[in-house]
PDB file of C-alpha atoms in Angstrom:
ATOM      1  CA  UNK A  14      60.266  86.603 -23.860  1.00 81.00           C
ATOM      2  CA  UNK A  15      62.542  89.312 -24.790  1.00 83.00           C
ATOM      3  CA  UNK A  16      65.368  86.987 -25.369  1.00 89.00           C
ATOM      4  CA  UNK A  17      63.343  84.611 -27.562  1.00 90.00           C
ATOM      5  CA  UNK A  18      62.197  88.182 -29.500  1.00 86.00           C
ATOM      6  CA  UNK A  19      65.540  89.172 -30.433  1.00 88.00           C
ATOM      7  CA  UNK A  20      67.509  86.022 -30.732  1.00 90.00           C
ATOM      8  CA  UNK A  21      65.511  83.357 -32.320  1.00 91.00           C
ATOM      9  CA  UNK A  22      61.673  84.797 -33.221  1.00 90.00           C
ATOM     10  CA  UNK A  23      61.841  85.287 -37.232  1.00 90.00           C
ATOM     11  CA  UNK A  24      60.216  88.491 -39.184  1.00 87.00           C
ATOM     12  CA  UNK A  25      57.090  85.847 -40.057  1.00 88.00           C
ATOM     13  CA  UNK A  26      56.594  84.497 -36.047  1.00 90.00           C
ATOM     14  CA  UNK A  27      53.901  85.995 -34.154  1.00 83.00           C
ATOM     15  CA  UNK A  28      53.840  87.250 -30.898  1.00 79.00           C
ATOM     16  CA  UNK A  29      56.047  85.229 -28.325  1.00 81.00           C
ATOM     17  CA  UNK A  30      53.889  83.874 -25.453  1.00 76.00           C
ATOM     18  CA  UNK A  31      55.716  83.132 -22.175  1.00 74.00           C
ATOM     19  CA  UNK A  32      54.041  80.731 -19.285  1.00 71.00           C
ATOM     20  CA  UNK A  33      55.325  81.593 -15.929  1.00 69.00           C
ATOM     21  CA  UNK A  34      55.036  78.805 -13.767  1.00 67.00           C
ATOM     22  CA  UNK A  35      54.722  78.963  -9.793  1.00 65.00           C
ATOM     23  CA  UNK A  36      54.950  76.186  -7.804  1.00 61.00           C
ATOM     24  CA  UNK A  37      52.284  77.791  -5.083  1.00 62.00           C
ATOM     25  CA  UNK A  38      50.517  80.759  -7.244  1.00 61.00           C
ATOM     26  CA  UNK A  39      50.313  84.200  -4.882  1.00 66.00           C
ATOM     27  CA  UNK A  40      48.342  86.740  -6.701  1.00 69.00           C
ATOM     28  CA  UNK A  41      50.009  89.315  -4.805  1.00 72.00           C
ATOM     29  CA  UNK A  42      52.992  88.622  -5.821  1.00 70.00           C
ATOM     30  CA  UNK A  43      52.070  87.393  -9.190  1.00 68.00           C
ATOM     31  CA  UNK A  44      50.178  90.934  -9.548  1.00 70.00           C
ATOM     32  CA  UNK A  45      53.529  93.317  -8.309  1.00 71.00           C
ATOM     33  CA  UNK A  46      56.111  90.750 -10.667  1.00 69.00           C
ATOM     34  CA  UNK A  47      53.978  91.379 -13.632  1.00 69.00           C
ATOM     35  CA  UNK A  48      53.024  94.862 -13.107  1.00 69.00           C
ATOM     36  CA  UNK A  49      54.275  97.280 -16.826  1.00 66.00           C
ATOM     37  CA  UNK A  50      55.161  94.201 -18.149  1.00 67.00           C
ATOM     38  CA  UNK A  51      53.084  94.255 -21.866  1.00 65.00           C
ATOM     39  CA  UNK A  52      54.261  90.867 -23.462  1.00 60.00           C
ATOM     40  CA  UNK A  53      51.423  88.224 -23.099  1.00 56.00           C
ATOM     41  CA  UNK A  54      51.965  85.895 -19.744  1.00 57.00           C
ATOM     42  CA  UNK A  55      50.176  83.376 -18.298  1.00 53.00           C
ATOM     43  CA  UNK A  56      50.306  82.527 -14.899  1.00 50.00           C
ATOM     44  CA  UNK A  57      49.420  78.790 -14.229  1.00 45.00           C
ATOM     45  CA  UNK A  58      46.131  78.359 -12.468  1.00 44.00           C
ATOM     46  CA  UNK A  59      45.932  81.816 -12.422  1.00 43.00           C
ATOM     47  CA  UNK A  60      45.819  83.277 -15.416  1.00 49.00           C
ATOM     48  CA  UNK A  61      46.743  81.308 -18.566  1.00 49.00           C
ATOM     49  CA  UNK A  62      43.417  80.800 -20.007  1.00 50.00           C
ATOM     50  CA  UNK A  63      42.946  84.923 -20.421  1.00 53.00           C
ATOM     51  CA  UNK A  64      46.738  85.138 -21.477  1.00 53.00           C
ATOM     52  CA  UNK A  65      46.584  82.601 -24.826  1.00 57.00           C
ATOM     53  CA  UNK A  66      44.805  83.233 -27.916  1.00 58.00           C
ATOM     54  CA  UNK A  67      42.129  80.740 -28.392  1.00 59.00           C
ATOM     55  CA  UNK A  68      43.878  78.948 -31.516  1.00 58.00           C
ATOM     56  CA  UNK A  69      46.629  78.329 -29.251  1.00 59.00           C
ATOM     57  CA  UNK A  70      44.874  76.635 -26.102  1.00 56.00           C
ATOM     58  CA  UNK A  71      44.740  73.113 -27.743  1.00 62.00           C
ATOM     59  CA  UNK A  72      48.327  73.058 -28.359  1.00 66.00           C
ATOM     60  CA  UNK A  73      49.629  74.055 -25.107  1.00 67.00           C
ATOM     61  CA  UNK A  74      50.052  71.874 -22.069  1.00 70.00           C
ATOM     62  CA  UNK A  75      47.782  71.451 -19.391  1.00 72.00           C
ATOM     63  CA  UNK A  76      47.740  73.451 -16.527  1.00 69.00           C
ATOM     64  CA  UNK A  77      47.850  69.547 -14.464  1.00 77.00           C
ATOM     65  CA  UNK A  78      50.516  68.724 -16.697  1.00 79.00           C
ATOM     66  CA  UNK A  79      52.638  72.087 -16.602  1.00 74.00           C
ATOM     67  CA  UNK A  80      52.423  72.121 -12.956  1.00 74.00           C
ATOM     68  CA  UNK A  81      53.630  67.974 -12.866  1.00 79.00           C
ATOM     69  CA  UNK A  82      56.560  68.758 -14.927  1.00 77.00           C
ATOM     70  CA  UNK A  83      57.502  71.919 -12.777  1.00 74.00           C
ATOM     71  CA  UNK A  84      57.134  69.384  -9.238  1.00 76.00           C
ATOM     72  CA  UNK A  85      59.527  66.814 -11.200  1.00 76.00           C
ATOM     73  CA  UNK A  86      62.048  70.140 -11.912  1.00 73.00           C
ATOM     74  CA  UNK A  87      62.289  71.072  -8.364  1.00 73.00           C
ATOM     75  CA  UNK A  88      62.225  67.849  -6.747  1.00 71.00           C
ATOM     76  CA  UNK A  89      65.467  66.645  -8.974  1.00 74.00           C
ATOM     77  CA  UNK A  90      67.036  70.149  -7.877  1.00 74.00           C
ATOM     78  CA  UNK A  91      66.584  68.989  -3.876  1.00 76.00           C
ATOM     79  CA  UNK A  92      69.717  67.827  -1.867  1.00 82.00           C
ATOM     80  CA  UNK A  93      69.341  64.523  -0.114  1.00 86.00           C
ATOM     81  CA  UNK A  94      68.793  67.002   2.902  1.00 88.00           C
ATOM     82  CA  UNK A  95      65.920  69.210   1.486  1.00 85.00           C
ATOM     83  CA  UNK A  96      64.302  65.953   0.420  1.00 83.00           C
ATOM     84  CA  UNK A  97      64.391  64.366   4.067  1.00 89.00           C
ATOM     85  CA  UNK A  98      63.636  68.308   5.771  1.00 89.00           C
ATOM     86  CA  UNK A  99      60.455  67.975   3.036  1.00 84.00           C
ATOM     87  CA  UNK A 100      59.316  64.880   4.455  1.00 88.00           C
ATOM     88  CA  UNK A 101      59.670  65.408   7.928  1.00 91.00           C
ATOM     89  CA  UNK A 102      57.860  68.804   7.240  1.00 89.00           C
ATOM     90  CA  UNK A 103      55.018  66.573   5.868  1.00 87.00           C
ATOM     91  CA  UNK A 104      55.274  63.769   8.452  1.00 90.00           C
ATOM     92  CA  UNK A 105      54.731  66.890  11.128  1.00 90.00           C
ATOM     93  CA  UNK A 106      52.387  68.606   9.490  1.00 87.00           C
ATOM     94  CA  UNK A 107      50.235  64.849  10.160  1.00 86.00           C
ATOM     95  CA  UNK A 108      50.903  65.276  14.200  1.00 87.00           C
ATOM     96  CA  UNK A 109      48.363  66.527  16.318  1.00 85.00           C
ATOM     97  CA  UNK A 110      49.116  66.403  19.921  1.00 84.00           C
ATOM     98  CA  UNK A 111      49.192  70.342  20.183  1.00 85.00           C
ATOM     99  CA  UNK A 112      52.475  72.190  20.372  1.00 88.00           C
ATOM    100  CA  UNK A 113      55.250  72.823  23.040  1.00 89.00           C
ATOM    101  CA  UNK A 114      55.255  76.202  24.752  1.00 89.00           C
ATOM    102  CA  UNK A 115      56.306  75.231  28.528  1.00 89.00           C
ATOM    103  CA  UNK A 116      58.413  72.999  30.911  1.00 92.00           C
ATOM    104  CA  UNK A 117      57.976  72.316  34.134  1.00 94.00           C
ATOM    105  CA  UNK A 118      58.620  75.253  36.257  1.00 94.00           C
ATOM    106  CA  UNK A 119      57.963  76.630  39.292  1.00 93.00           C
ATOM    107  CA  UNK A 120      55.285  79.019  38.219  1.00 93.00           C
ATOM    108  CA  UNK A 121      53.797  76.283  36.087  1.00 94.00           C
ATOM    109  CA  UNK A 122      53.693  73.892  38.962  1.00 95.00           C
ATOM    110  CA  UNK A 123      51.383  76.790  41.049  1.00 95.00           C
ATOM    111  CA  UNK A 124      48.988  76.663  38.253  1.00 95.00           C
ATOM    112  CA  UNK A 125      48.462  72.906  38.093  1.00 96.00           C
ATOM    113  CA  UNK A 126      47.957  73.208  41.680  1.00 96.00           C
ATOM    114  CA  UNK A 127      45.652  76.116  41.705  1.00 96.00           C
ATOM    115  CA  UNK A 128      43.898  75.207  38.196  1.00 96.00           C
ATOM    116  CA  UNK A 129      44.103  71.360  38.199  1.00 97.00           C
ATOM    117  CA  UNK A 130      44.657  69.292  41.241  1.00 97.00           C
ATOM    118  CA  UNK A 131      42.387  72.222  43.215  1.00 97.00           C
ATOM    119  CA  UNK A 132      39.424  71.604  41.032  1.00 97.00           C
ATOM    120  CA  UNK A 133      39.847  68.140  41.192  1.00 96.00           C
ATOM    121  CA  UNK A 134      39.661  67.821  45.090  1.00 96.00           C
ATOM    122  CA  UNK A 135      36.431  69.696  44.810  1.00 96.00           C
ATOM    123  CA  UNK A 136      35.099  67.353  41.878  1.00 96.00           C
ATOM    124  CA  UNK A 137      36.260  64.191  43.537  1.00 96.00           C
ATOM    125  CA  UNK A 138      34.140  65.300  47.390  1.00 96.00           C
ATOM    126  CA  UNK A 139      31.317  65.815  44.951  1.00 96.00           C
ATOM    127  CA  UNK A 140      31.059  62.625  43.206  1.00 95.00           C
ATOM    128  CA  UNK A 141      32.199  60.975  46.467  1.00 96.00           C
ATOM    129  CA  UNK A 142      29.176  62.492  48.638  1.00 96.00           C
ATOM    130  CA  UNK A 143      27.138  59.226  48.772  1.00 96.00           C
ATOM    131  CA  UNK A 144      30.057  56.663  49.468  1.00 96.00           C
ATOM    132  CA  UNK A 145      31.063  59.118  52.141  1.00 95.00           C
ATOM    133  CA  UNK A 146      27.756  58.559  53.858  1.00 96.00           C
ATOM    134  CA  UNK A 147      28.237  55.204  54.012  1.00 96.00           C
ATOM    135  CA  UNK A 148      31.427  55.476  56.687  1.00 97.00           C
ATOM    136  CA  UNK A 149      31.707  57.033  60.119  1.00 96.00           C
ATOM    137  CA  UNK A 150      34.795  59.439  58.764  1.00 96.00           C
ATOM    138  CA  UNK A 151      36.084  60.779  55.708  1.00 96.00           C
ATOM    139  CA  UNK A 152      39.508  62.220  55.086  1.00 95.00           C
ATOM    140  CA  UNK A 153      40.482  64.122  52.059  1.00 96.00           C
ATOM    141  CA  UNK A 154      44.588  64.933  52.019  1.00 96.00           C
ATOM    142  CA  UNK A 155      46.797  66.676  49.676  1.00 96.00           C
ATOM    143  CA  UNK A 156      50.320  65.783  49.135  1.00 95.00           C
ATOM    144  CA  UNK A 157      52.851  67.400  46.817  1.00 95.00           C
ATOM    145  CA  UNK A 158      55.893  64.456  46.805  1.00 93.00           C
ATOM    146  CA  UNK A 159      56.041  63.076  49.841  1.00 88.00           C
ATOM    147  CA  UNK A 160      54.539  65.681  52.654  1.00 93.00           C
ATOM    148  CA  UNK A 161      50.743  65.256  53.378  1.00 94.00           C
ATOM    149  CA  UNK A 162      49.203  68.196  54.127  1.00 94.00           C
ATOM    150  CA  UNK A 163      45.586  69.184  56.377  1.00 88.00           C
ATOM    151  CA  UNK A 164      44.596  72.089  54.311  1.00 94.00           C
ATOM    152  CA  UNK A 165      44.609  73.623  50.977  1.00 95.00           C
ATOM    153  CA  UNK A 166      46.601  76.874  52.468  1.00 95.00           C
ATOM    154  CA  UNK A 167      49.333  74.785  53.774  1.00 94.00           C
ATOM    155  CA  UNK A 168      50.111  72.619  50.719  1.00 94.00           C
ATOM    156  CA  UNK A 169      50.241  75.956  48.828  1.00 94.00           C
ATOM    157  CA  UNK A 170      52.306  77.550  51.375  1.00 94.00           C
ATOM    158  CA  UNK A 171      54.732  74.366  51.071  1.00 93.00           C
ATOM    159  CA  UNK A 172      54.659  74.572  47.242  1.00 92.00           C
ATOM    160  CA  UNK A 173      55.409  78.694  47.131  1.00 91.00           C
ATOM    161  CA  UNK A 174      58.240  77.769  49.780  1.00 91.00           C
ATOM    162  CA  UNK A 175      60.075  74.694  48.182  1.00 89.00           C
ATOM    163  CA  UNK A 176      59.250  76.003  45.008  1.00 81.00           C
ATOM    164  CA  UNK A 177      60.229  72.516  42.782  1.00 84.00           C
ATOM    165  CA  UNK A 178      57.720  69.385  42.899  1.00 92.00           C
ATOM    166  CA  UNK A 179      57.453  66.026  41.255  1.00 93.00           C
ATOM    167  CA  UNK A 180      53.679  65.125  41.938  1.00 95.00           C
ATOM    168  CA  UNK A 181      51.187  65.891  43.317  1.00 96.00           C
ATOM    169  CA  UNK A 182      48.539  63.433  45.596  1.00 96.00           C
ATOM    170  CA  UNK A 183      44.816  63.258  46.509  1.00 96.00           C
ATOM    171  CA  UNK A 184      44.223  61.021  48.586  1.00 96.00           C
ATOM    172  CA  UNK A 185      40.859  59.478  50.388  1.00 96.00           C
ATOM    173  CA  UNK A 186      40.564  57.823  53.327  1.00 95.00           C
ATOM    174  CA  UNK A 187      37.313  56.162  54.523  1.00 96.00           C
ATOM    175  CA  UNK A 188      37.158  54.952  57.963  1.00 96.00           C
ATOM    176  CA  UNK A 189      34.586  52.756  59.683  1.00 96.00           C
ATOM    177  CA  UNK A 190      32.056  51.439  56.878  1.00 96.00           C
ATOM    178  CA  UNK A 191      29.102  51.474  59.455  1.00 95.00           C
ATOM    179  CA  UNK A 192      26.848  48.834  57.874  1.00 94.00           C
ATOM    180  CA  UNK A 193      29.504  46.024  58.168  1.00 93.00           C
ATOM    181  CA  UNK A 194      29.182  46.170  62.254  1.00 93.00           C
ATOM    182  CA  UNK A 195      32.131  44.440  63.415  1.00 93.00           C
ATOM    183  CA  UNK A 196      33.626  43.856  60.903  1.00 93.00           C
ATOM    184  CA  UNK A 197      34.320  47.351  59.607  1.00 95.00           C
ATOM    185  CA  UNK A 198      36.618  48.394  57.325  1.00 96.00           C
ATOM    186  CA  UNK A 199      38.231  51.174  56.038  1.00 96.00           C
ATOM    187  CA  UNK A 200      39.371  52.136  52.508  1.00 94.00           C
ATOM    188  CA  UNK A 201      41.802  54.801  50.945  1.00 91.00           C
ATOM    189  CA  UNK A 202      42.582  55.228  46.911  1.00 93.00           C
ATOM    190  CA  UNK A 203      44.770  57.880  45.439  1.00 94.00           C
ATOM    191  CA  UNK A 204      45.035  59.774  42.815  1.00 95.00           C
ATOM    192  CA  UNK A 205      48.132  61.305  41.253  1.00 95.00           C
ATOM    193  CA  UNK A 206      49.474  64.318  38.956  1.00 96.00           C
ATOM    194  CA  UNK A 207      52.789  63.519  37.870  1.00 95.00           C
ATOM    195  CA  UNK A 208      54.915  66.553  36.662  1.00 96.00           C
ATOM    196  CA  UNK A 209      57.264  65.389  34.240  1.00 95.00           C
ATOM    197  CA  UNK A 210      59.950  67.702  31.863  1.00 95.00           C
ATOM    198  CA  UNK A 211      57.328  68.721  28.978  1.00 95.00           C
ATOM    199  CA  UNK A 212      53.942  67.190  30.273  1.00 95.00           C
ATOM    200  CA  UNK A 213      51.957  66.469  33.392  1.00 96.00           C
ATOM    201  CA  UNK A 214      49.744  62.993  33.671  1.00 96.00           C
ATOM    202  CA  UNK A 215      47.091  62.438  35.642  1.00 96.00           C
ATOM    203  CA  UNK A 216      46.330  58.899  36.518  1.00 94.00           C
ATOM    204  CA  UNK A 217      45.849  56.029  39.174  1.00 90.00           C
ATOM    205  CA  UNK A 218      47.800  54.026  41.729  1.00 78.00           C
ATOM    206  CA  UNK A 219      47.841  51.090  39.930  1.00 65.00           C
ATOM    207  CA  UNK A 220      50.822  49.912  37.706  1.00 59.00           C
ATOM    208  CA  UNK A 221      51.105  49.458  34.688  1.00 66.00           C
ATOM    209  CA  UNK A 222      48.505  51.495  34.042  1.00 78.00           C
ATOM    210  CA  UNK A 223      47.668  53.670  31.031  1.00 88.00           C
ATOM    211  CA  UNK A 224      47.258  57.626  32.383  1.00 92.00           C
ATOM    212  CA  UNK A 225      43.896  58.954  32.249  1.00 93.00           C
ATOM    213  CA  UNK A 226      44.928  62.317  30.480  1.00 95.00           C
ATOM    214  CA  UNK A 227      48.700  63.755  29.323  1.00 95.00           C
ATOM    215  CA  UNK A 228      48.952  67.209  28.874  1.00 95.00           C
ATOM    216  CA  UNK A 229      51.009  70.023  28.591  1.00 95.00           C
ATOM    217  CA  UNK A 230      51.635  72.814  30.576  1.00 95.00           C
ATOM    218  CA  UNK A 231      49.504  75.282  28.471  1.00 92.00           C
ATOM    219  CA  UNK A 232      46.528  72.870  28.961  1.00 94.00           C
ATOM    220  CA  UNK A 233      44.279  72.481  31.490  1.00 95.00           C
ATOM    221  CA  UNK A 234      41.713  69.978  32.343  1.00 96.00           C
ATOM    222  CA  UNK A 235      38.235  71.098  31.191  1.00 96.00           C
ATOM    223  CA  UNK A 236      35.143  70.517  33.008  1.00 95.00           C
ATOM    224  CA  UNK A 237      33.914  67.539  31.074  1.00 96.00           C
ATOM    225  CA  UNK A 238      37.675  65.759  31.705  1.00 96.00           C
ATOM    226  CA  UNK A 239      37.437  66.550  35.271  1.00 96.00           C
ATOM    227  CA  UNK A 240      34.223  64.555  35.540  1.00 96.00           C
ATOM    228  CA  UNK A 241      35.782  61.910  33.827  1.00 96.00           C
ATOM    229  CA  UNK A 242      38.527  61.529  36.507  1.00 96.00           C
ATOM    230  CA  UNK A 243      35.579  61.549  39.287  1.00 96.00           C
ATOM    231  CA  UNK A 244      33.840  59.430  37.194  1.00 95.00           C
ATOM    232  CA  UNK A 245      36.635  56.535  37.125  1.00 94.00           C
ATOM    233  CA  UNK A 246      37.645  57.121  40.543  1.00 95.00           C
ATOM    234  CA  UNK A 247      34.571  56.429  42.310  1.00 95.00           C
ATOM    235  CA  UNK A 248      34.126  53.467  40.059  1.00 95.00           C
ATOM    236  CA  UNK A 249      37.648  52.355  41.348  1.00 93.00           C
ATOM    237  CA  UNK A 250      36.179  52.882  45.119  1.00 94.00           C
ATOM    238  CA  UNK A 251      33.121  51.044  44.777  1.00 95.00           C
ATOM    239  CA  UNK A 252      34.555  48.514  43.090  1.00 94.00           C
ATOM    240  CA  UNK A 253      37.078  47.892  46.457  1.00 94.00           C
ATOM    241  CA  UNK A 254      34.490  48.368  48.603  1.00 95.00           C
ATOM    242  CA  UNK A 255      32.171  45.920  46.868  1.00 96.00           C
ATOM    243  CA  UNK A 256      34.730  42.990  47.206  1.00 95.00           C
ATOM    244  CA  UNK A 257      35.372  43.776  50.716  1.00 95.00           C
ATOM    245  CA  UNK A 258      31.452  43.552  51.246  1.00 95.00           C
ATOM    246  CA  UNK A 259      31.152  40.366  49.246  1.00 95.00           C
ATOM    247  CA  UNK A 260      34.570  38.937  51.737  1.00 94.00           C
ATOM    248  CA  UNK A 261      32.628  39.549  54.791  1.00 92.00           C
ATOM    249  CA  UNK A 262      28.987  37.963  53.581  1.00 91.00           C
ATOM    250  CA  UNK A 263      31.102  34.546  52.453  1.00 89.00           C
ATOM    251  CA  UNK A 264      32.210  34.223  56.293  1.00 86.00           C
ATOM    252  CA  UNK A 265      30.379  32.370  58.444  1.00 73.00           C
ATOM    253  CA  UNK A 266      29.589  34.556  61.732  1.00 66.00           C
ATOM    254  CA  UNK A 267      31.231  32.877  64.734  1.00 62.00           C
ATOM    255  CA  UNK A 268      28.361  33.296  66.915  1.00 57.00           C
ATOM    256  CA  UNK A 269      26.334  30.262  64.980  1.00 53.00           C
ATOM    257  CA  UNK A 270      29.103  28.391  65.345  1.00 50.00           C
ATOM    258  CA  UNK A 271      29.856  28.585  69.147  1.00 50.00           C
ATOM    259  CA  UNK A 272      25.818  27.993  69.282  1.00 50.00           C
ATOM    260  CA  UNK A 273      26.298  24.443  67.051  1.00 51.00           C
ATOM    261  CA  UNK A 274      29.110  23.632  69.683  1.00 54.00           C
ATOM    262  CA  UNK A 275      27.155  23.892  72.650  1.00 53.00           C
ATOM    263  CA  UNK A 276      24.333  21.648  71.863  1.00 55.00           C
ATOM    264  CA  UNK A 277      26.532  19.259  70.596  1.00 55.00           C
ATOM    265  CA  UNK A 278      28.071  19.468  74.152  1.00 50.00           C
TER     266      UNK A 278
END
């Protein structure tokens, strides 16, 4: 404004008005930048409708079409590399699968125990209680890789001790199912926390097999997902059990037939 004032506004030209635009308006800093500053400015989206005399509104732009020209200004002033950081920034900003705080570690790895595969056990004898009943015995074993262990206290013990581990185990063994006589049968599913780099899965035995729930290491399972997980495992047991049940009813019991054998005798 001062420039235009001394260099190019006549003796007949009113008083120069300046627009200062902003590409993302702060009237903080909008406020301290123009503070003892007399000439007339408008601030775009701000305040430019207070800053122009009212014969001068319908000859000056937009504020949509000062604030277009300003985006086209400082996108042709971007570098190949500020345009693809700008995109990637926006392609980012679309994610939302939470943020990366923690790998795997060995203090990490005690809280999944503790916080996940703990709670889990408990949720899973729960939800179990009535298949249970249905066998003579009912074994409930935690494993962290490859070593089974009897009790909670020992698998901790083994976890504080060794200190790294690649997955956890629950697994559930049911022995004897009493209804089927003699021909019994027993039954055993697992369930598995992997612990990978940047996340921990919990899912199934089966391949090829999509995980129930990914997380990371700052997130546990809430109360809701846990009953999920019970939820889909005893479907998974009854499901195994039910085809074993529907095996033995398509035999035909040997006794009848040693009986049809005889009187043909």
């Amino acid at each position: 404004i001062n420039t235009v004032d001394e260099q190019i506004k006549g003796i007949k030209d009113k008083r120069t008005i300046g627009v200062l635009l902003c590409k993302t308006p702060n009237k903080t800093v909008i406020k301290y930048a123009l503070k003892g500053i007399k000439a007339p400015i408008g601030v775009a989206d701000y305040e430019l409708a207070q800053a122009l005399p009212y014969q001068l509104k319908g000859e000056m732009p937009t504020i949509k079409e000062l604030e277009r020209e300003l985006e086209n200004e400082s996108e042709k002033l971007l570098k190949p590399k500020d345009k693809k950081l700008n995109n990637l920034k926006e392609l980012i900003s679309g994610l939302k699968y939470g943020e990366l705080k923690e790998k795997c570690n060995p203090q990490n790895t005690l809280i999944i125990f503790q916080k996940v595969l703990l709670p889990l056990k408990k949720q899973l004898a729960i939800s179990i209680a009535d298949i249970s009943n249905m066998f003579k015995q009912t074994e409930i074993i935690l494993w962290t890789d490859r070593k089974g262990h009897s009790t909670e206290k020992a698998a901790k013990d083994y976890l504080i001790k060794n200190k790294h581990c690649g997955e956890f185990r629950i697994e559930i063994k049911t022995k004897g199912f009493m209804k089927a006589g003699i021909k019994a049968f027993d039954c055993w599913k697992n369930l598995n926390i992997i612990l990978n780099e940047y996340k921990y899965t919990v899912e199934f035995e089966k391949q090829n097999q999509k995980p129930l729930f990914e997380k990371l290491y700052n997130q546990l399972l809430t109360k809701t997902e846990l009953n999920v997980v019970a939820e889909n495992f005893c479907e998974i047991l009854l499901d195994h059990i039910t085809a074993q049940v529907e095996r033995i009813k398509k035999q035909k019991p040997k006794n009848k037939i040693i009986k049809k054998r005889v009187i043909n005798k």
